[in-house]
Amino acid sequence: MLDTPHILLPGPTPVPERVQQAMLRSMSDHRGNVFEPVLARVYARLAALLHVGNAGRVAVLPASGTGGLEAAIQNFFQPGDHVLSVETGLFGKRFKEIAQAMDIQVETVAFEWGQAFDEGQVLEVLERTPVKGVLLTHNETSTGVLNPVETLAPRIRALPHSPLILVDSISGVPSVPFNLMQSQADVIIAASQKGFMCPPGLAILGLSGRAVEHVLKDRRGRHYLDLRPYLDGHLPYTPAVSLIYGLDAALELLDEEGEAARLARHRQLAQMARAFGEAAGLPPLVGENVTSPTVTALSVPAPLTPADLRRQAAERGLQIAGGLGPWHHSAIRIGHVGAVDAADLWGGLGILAHMVPNPLPALEAAFTAWKSPSPVFS
Ligand SMILES: *Cc1c(COP(=O)(O)O)cnc(C)c1O
């Protein structure tokens, strides 16, 4: 095996060469005339990509995605506030745990692993429980489910108490569709090492105009992660200069490909992975109508085990993810988020074909899905 593993992981994801090159740039004054225009361009491109609108803002924090979630909680809520956590897997639960660690009172509505949230049920809970905020997971990475945030959020916003809507889309945007303004959500949280095709280390937040107004003026309980200076694009402390150069190059690549082509690419990859799993004897764990464009969870029936599959794949130079939580011993997850194209996925499926019961039908099914992606899939 050569020293470059092929990764089909839901993070970290492959870093394109242009992004790698951009990060080699020499250090310069982070308030000087080399870095500042780059930062301004990054902020402008992010604002457009996340559709934050004229009154909205973005923030780029030196943190992994979880740091972005924590910053969001800290900047909008105080100990004693009530929020509703809507959970469809492990990452939804983590979002809640961050709030609980800050002594925020959390009501939970949880759905079974492999299901998307039910909008009616969430609204019903909210109608009888006025809360200050709602925590949603857009793309639940532990199960490979895409939740209908864009249809639920406007309905939450329209409730009489109109809670703030915080959305963990760390494994979602920009590989899955999201428009902050249209969705009427308030805060979207993403991270550099997933759809943004960079190494780990940056949390990216998009805030609605209403969210900008709601950022707490009282700074108690936070300092480094006080969002206000970040929102102005004047990064208050030494930023992750190299990562921001990388993000600048990645945003340029995203622009070049264009949104429609990018979203279609990820949908097609998801269809290929599902079709492969179905025919290989590794049935997908979630329904096609809720399947994520960026991560596919496949069940691994005995006598195969996820650990064996992953080890054998790794021996052949391919890294895939295991199951999490209740699916730890029964699932693998194939990531196709960020800079992954059909050639990359074909390489991975070819390696997996070595180990599954029905390799040739599986490759044929993936080929069919590749040639003619189904319009049903959204
Ligand atoms: C990856 C991920 C996280 C955690 O992000 P880190 O960058 O590892 O801190 C949180 N939520 C979701 C949905 C994720 O996919």
Coordinates of C-alpha atoms and ligand atoms in Angstrom, one line a residue:
M1 CA 0.0 0.0 0.0
L2 CA 1.3 3.5 -0.8
D3 CA 1.2 6.2 1.8
T4 CA -2.0 7.9 0.5
P5 CA -5.1 6.0 1.8
H6 CA -8.3 6.3 -0.2
I7 CA -10.9 7.7 2.2
L8 CA -14.6 7.3 1.8
L9 CA -15.3 8.7 5.3
P10 CA -18.0 11.1 6.5
G11 CA -15.0 13.3 7.6
P12 CA -12.2 13.9 7.3
T13 CA -12.7 14.0 3.5
P14 CA -10.2 14.2 0.6
V15 CA -8.4 17.6 0.2
P16 CA -8.0 18.6 -3.5
E17 CA -4.6 19.5 -4.6
R18 CA -5.4 23.1 -5.2
V19 CA -6.5 23.4 -1.6
Q20 CA -3.3 21.7 -0.4
Q21 CA -1.2 24.1 -2.5
A22 CA -3.0 27.1 -1.1
M23 CA -2.3 26.1 2.4
L24 CA 1.5 26.1 1.7
R25 CA 1.5 29.9 1.4
S26 CA 3.9 31.7 3.7
M27 CA 2.6 33.3 6.9
S28 CA 1.9 37.0 6.9
D29 CA 0.3 39.5 9.2
H30 CA -3.2 38.4 9.8
R31 CA -4.2 42.1 9.8
G32 CA -2.1 42.9 6.8
N33 CA -2.8 43.5 3.2
V34 CA -2.1 39.9 2.0
F35 CA -4.4 38.0 4.4
E36 CA -7.2 40.5 4.9
P37 CA -8.5 40.5 1.3
V38 CA -8.5 36.7 1.3
L39 CA -10.5 36.7 4.5
A40 CA -13.0 39.2 3.1
R41 CA -13.4 37.0 0.0
V42 CA -13.9 33.9 2.1
Y43 CA -16.6 35.7 4.1
A44 CA -18.4 37.0 1.0
R45 CA -18.3 33.6 -0.7
L46 CA -19.6 31.8 2.5
A47 CA -22.4 34.3 2.8
A48 CA -23.5 33.6 -0.7
L49 CA -23.1 29.8 -0.4
L50 CA -25.1 29.6 2.8
H51 CA -27.7 32.2 1.5
V52 CA -27.6 34.2 4.7
G53 CA -29.2 37.2 3.1
N54 CA -28.4 40.9 3.5
A55 CA -29.0 41.0 7.3
G56 CA -27.3 37.7 7.9
R57 CA -23.7 37.1 8.8
V58 CA -21.1 34.3 8.8
A59 CA -18.4 33.4 11.3
V60 CA -15.3 31.3 10.8
L61 CA -14.0 29.9 14.1
P62 CA -10.8 28.0 14.7
A63 CA -12.5 24.8 16.0
S64 CA -13.8 21.5 14.8
G65 CA -17.5 21.3 14.1
T66 CA -18.3 20.6 17.8
G67 CA -16.7 23.9 18.7
G68 CA -19.1 25.5 16.3
L69 CA -22.1 23.8 18.0
E70 CA -20.9 24.9 21.4
A71 CA -20.4 28.5 20.2
A72 CA -23.9 28.5 18.8
I73 CA -25.4 27.3 22.1
Q74 CA -23.3 29.7 24.2
N75 CA -24.1 32.7 22.1
F76 CA -27.9 32.3 22.1
F77 CA -28.8 30.7 25.4
Q78 CA -28.1 31.1 29.0
P79 CA -28.3 28.7 31.9
G80 CA -32.0 28.1 32.7
D81 CA -33.3 28.7 29.2
H82 CA -35.5 26.0 27.7
V83 CA -34.8 24.4 24.3
L84 CA -36.1 21.4 22.4
S85 CA -33.7 18.9 21.0
V86 CA -34.9 16.9 18.0
E87 CA -32.8 13.7 17.7
T88 CA -32.5 11.1 15.0
G89 CA -29.1 9.6 16.0
L90 CA -25.9 10.2 17.8
F91 CA -25.1 13.7 16.6
G92 CA -28.5 15.0 17.6
K93 CA -27.8 13.6 21.1
R94 CA -24.4 15.3 21.2
F95 CA -25.9 18.7 20.3
K96 CA -28.2 18.3 23.3
E97 CA -25.4 17.2 25.6
I98 CA -23.6 20.5 24.8
A99 CA -26.7 22.4 25.9
Q100 CA -27.1 20.3 29.0
A101 CA -23.5 21.0 30.0
M102 CA -24.4 24.7 30.1
D103 CA -27.3 24.0 32.4
I104 CA -29.9 24.7 29.7
Q105 CA -33.2 22.9 30.3
V106 CA -33.6 20.5 27.4
E107 CA -36.8 18.8 26.3
T108 CA -36.1 15.9 23.9
V109 CA -38.1 14.4 21.0
A110 CA -36.2 11.4 19.7
F111 CA -36.9 9.2 16.7
E112 CA -35.7 5.7 16.0
W113 CA -32.3 5.2 14.4
G114 CA -32.7 5.2 10.6
Q115 CA -35.8 7.4 10.7
A116 CA -36.0 11.1 9.7
F117 CA -37.9 13.3 12.2
D118 CA -41.6 13.5 11.9
E119 CA -42.6 17.1 11.4
G120 CA -46.1 16.8 12.9
Q121 CA -44.7 15.2 16.1
V122 CA -42.1 17.9 16.5
L123 CA -44.7 20.7 16.0
E124 CA -47.1 19.0 18.4
V125 CA -44.4 19.0 21.2
L126 CA -43.6 22.7 20.4
E127 CA -47.2 23.7 20.5
R128 CA -47.5 22.6 24.1
T129 CA -43.9 23.5 25.1
P130 CA -42.9 27.0 24.4
V131 CA -39.1 27.1 24.2
K132 CA -36.4 29.6 23.4
G133 CA -34.7 27.5 20.8
V134 CA -34.9 24.2 18.8
L135 CA -31.8 22.1 18.0
L136 CA -32.0 20.2 14.7
T137 CA -29.7 17.9 12.9
H138 CA -29.8 18.4 9.1
N139 CA -27.8 15.4 7.9
E140 CA -27.5 12.7 10.7
T141 CA -24.1 11.2 10.0
S142 CA -24.5 8.3 12.4
T143 CA -27.5 6.9 10.4
G144 CA -27.1 8.5 6.9
V145 CA -30.5 10.2 7.1
L146 CA -31.2 13.6 5.6
N147 CA -33.8 15.4 7.8
P148 CA -36.4 17.7 6.2
V149 CA -35.1 20.8 7.9
E150 CA -36.1 23.1 5.0
T151 CA -39.8 22.2 5.3
L152 CA -39.9 22.0 9.1
A153 CA -38.0 25.2 10.0
P154 CA -40.6 27.6 8.4
R155 CA -43.4 25.9 10.4
I156 CA -41.4 26.2 13.6
R157 CA -40.7 29.9 12.8
A158 CA -44.4 30.5 12.3
L159 CA -45.4 29.3 15.8
P160 CA -46.6 32.0 18.1
H161 CA -43.4 31.8 20.3
S162 CA -41.2 31.5 17.2
P163 CA -38.2 29.8 18.8
L164 CA -34.6 30.2 17.4
I165 CA -33.7 27.4 15.1
L166 CA -30.2 26.0 15.3
V167 CA -29.2 23.5 12.6
D168 CA -26.2 21.1 12.8
S169 CA -25.4 20.6 9.1
I170 CA -21.8 19.7 9.7
S171 CA -21.9 16.7 7.3
G172 CA -24.5 18.4 5.1
V173 CA -23.7 21.8 3.5
P174 CA -22.5 22.4 0.9
S175 CA -22.9 18.9 -0.3
V176 CA -26.6 18.9 0.3
P177 CA -29.0 21.7 -0.5
F178 CA -29.6 24.3 2.1
N179 CA -30.8 27.9 1.9
L180 CA -30.7 29.7 5.3
M181 CA -33.1 32.5 4.2
Q182 CA -35.6 30.3 2.5
S183 CA -35.6 27.8 5.3
Q184 CA -36.1 30.6 7.8
A185 CA -33.7 28.8 10.2
D186 CA -31.5 31.0 12.3
V187 CA -28.1 29.3 12.6
I188 CA -26.4 26.7 10.5
I189 CA -23.2 25.1 11.6
A190 CA -20.7 23.4 9.2
A191 CA -17.1 22.3 9.4
S192 CA -14.1 22.5 7.1
Q193 CA -13.3 18.8 6.9
K194 CA -16.6 17.6 5.5
G195 CA -18.2 19.2 2.5
F196 CA -15.8 22.1 2.5
M197 CA -12.9 19.9 1.3
C198 CA -10.3 21.2 3.8
P199 CA -8.5 19.6 6.7
P200 CA -10.2 19.7 10.1
G201 CA -9.9 22.9 12.1
L202 CA -12.5 25.4 11.1
A203 CA -16.1 25.7 12.2
I204 CA -18.3 27.7 9.8
L205 CA -21.5 29.3 11.0
G206 CA -24.2 31.1 9.1
L207 CA -26.6 33.4 11.0
S208 CA -29.9 34.8 9.9
G209 CA -30.6 38.5 10.4
R210 CA -32.8 37.6 13.4
A211 CA -29.9 35.5 14.8
V212 CA -27.5 38.4 14.5
E213 CA -29.9 40.5 16.6
H214 CA -30.3 37.7 19.2
V215 CA -26.6 37.1 19.8
L216 CA -26.3 37.7 23.6
K217 CA -24.9 41.1 24.5
D218 CA -24.0 39.7 27.9
R219 CA -20.6 37.9 27.5
R220 CA -20.7 36.0 30.7
G221 CA -19.7 32.3 30.2
R222 CA -17.8 32.9 27.0
H223 CA -14.9 34.8 25.7
Y224 CA -12.9 33.1 22.9
L225 CA -16.1 31.9 21.4
D226 CA -18.0 35.2 21.7
L227 CA -19.4 35.4 18.1
R228 CA -19.7 39.2 17.8
P229 CA -16.2 40.0 16.6
Y230 CA -16.2 37.0 14.3
L231 CA -19.4 38.2 12.7
D232 CA -17.8 41.4 11.6
G233 CA -15.0 39.5 9.8
H234 CA -12.4 40.9 12.2
L235 CA -11.1 37.7 13.6
P236 CA -10.4 38.6 17.2
Y237 CA -7.5 36.3 17.8
T238 CA -4.8 34.8 15.6
P239 CA -6.8 32.9 13.0
A240 CA -5.9 29.5 11.4
V241 CA -4.3 31.4 8.6
S242 CA -3.3 28.4 6.5
L243 CA -6.7 26.8 6.8
I244 CA -8.3 30.0 5.6
Y245 CA -6.1 30.1 2.6
G246 CA -7.2 26.5 2.0
L247 CA -10.9 27.4 2.5
D248 CA -10.5 30.3 0.0
A249 CA -9.3 27.8 -2.7
A250 CA -12.0 25.3 -1.8
L251 CA -14.7 27.9 -2.1
E252 CA -13.3 28.8 -5.5
L253 CA -13.6 25.1 -6.5
L254 CA -17.1 24.9 -5.2
D255 CA -18.0 28.0 -7.3
E256 CA -16.4 26.5 -10.4
E257 CA -18.4 23.3 -10.2
G258 CA -21.6 25.2 -9.4
E259 CA -24.3 24.2 -6.9
A260 CA -26.6 22.2 -9.2
A261 CA -23.7 20.0 -10.5
R262 CA -22.4 19.5 -6.9
L263 CA -25.7 18.5 -5.5
A264 CA -26.4 16.1 -8.4
R265 CA -22.9 14.5 -7.9
H266 CA -23.6 13.7 -4.3
R267 CA -27.1 12.3 -5.0
Q268 CA -25.7 10.1 -7.7
L269 CA -22.9 8.8 -5.4
A270 CA -25.5 8.0 -2.8
Q271 CA -27.5 6.1 -5.3
M272 CA -24.5 4.1 -6.5
A273 CA -23.6 3.2 -2.9
R274 CA -27.2 2.1 -2.1
A275 CA -27.5 0.1 -5.3
F276 CA -24.2 -1.6 -4.6
G277 CA -25.3 -2.5 -1.0
E278 CA -28.7 -3.8 -2.0
A279 CA -27.3 -6.2 -4.6
A280 CA -24.1 -7.1 -2.6
G281 CA -26.0 -8.5 0.4
L282 CA -25.4 -5.4 2.5
P283 CA -28.9 -3.9 2.7
P284 CA -29.1 -0.1 3.2
L285 CA -30.3 0.8 6.7
V286 CA -32.5 3.7 5.8
G287 CA -35.3 4.2 3.3
E288 CA -34.5 5.8 -0.1
N289 CA -36.8 8.7 0.6
V290 CA -34.7 9.9 3.6
T291 CA -31.3 8.7 2.5
S292 CA -28.4 11.2 2.8
P293 CA -26.5 12.4 -0.3
T294 CA -23.3 12.3 1.8
V295 CA -23.1 9.1 3.8
T296 CA -24.6 5.7 3.3
A297 CA -25.0 3.2 6.1
L298 CA -25.1 -0.4 5.0
S299 CA -25.9 -3.4 7.2
V300 CA -23.4 -6.2 7.5
P301 CA -25.1 -9.5 8.1
A302 CA -23.2 -12.4 9.8
P303 CA -20.9 -14.1 9.3
L304 CA -19.4 -10.8 8.0
T305 CA -18.6 -8.2 10.6
P306 CA -18.0 -4.5 10.2
A307 CA -14.6 -4.8 11.9
D308 CA -13.5 -7.4 9.4
L309 CA -14.8 -5.6 6.4
R310 CA -13.1 -2.4 7.5
R311 CA -9.8 -4.2 8.3
Q312 CA -9.7 -6.0 5.0
A313 CA -10.6 -2.7 3.1
A314 CA -7.8 -0.9 5.0
E315 CA -5.3 -3.6 4.0
R316 CA -6.2 -2.8 0.4
G317 CA -5.8 0.9 0.9
L318 CA -9.4 1.9 1.5
Q319 CA -10.7 3.6 4.7
I320 CA -14.5 3.4 5.4
A321 CA -16.3 4.2 8.6
G322 CA -17.9 1.8 11.0
G323 CA -21.4 1.9 12.6
L324 CA -22.0 4.0 15.6
G325 CA -24.1 3.5 18.7
P326 CA -26.6 0.7 18.3
W327 CA -25.2 0.0 14.8
H328 CA -21.6 -0.4 16.0
H329 CA -21.6 -4.2 15.4
S330 CA -23.9 -4.3 12.4
A331 CA -23.1 -1.5 10.0
I332 CA -20.5 0.2 7.9
R333 CA -20.8 3.7 6.6
I334 CA -19.5 4.9 3.3
G335 CA -18.8 8.6 3.1
H336 CA -19.2 10.5 -0.2
V337 CA -19.1 14.0 1.1
G338 CA -16.8 16.8 -0.2
A339 CA -14.3 16.1 -2.9
V340 CA -15.5 12.6 -3.9
D341 CA -16.4 11.8 -7.4
A342 CA -17.6 8.7 -9.3
A343 CA -14.0 7.5 -9.9
D344 CA -13.3 7.6 -6.2
L345 CA -16.4 5.7 -5.3
W346 CA -15.8 3.2 -8.0
G347 CA -12.4 2.5 -6.5
G348 CA -14.0 1.9 -3.1
L349 CA -16.8 -0.3 -4.4
G350 CA -14.3 -2.3 -6.3
I351 CA -12.3 -3.0 -3.1
L352 CA -15.5 -3.8 -1.1
A353 CA -16.5 -6.2 -3.9
H354 CA -13.7 -8.5 -2.8
M355 CA -15.4 -9.2 0.5
V356 CA -19.2 -9.3 -0.1
P357 CA -21.3 -12.3 -1.0
N358 CA -22.5 -11.0 -4.5
P359 CA -19.7 -8.9 -6.0
L360 CA -20.7 -8.9 -9.6
P361 CA -24.4 -8.2 -9.3
A362 CA -23.4 -5.5 -6.8
L363 CA -21.0 -3.8 -9.3
E364 CA -23.6 -4.1 -12.0
A365 CA -26.3 -2.5 -9.9
A366 CA -23.9 0.4 -9.0
F367 CA -23.2 0.7 -12.7
T368 CA -26.8 1.0 -13.6
A369 CA -27.4 3.6 -10.9
W370 CA -24.4 5.5 -12.2
K371 CA -25.6 5.5 -15.8
S372 CA -29.2 6.5 -15.1
P373 CA -29.7 8.1 -11.6
S374 CA -33.2 7.8 -10.4
P375 CA -35.3 11.0 -10.5
V376 CA -37.2 9.7 -7.4
F377 CA -34.3 10.3 -5.1
S378 CA -34.1 13.8 -3.7
Ligands
LIG1 C1 -18.7 15.3 12.1 C2 -20.0 15.8 12.8 C3 -19.9 16.4 14.0 C4 -18.7 16.6 14.8 O1 -17.8 17.4 14.1 P1 -16.3 17.5 14.6 O2 -15.6 18.4 13.5 O3 -15.7 16.1 14.7 O4 -16.2 18.2 15.9 C5 -21.1 16.9 14.5 N1 -22.3 16.7 13.9 C6 -22.3 16.1 12.7 C7 -23.7 15.9 12.1 C8 -21.2 15.6 12.1 O5 -21.3 14.9 11.0

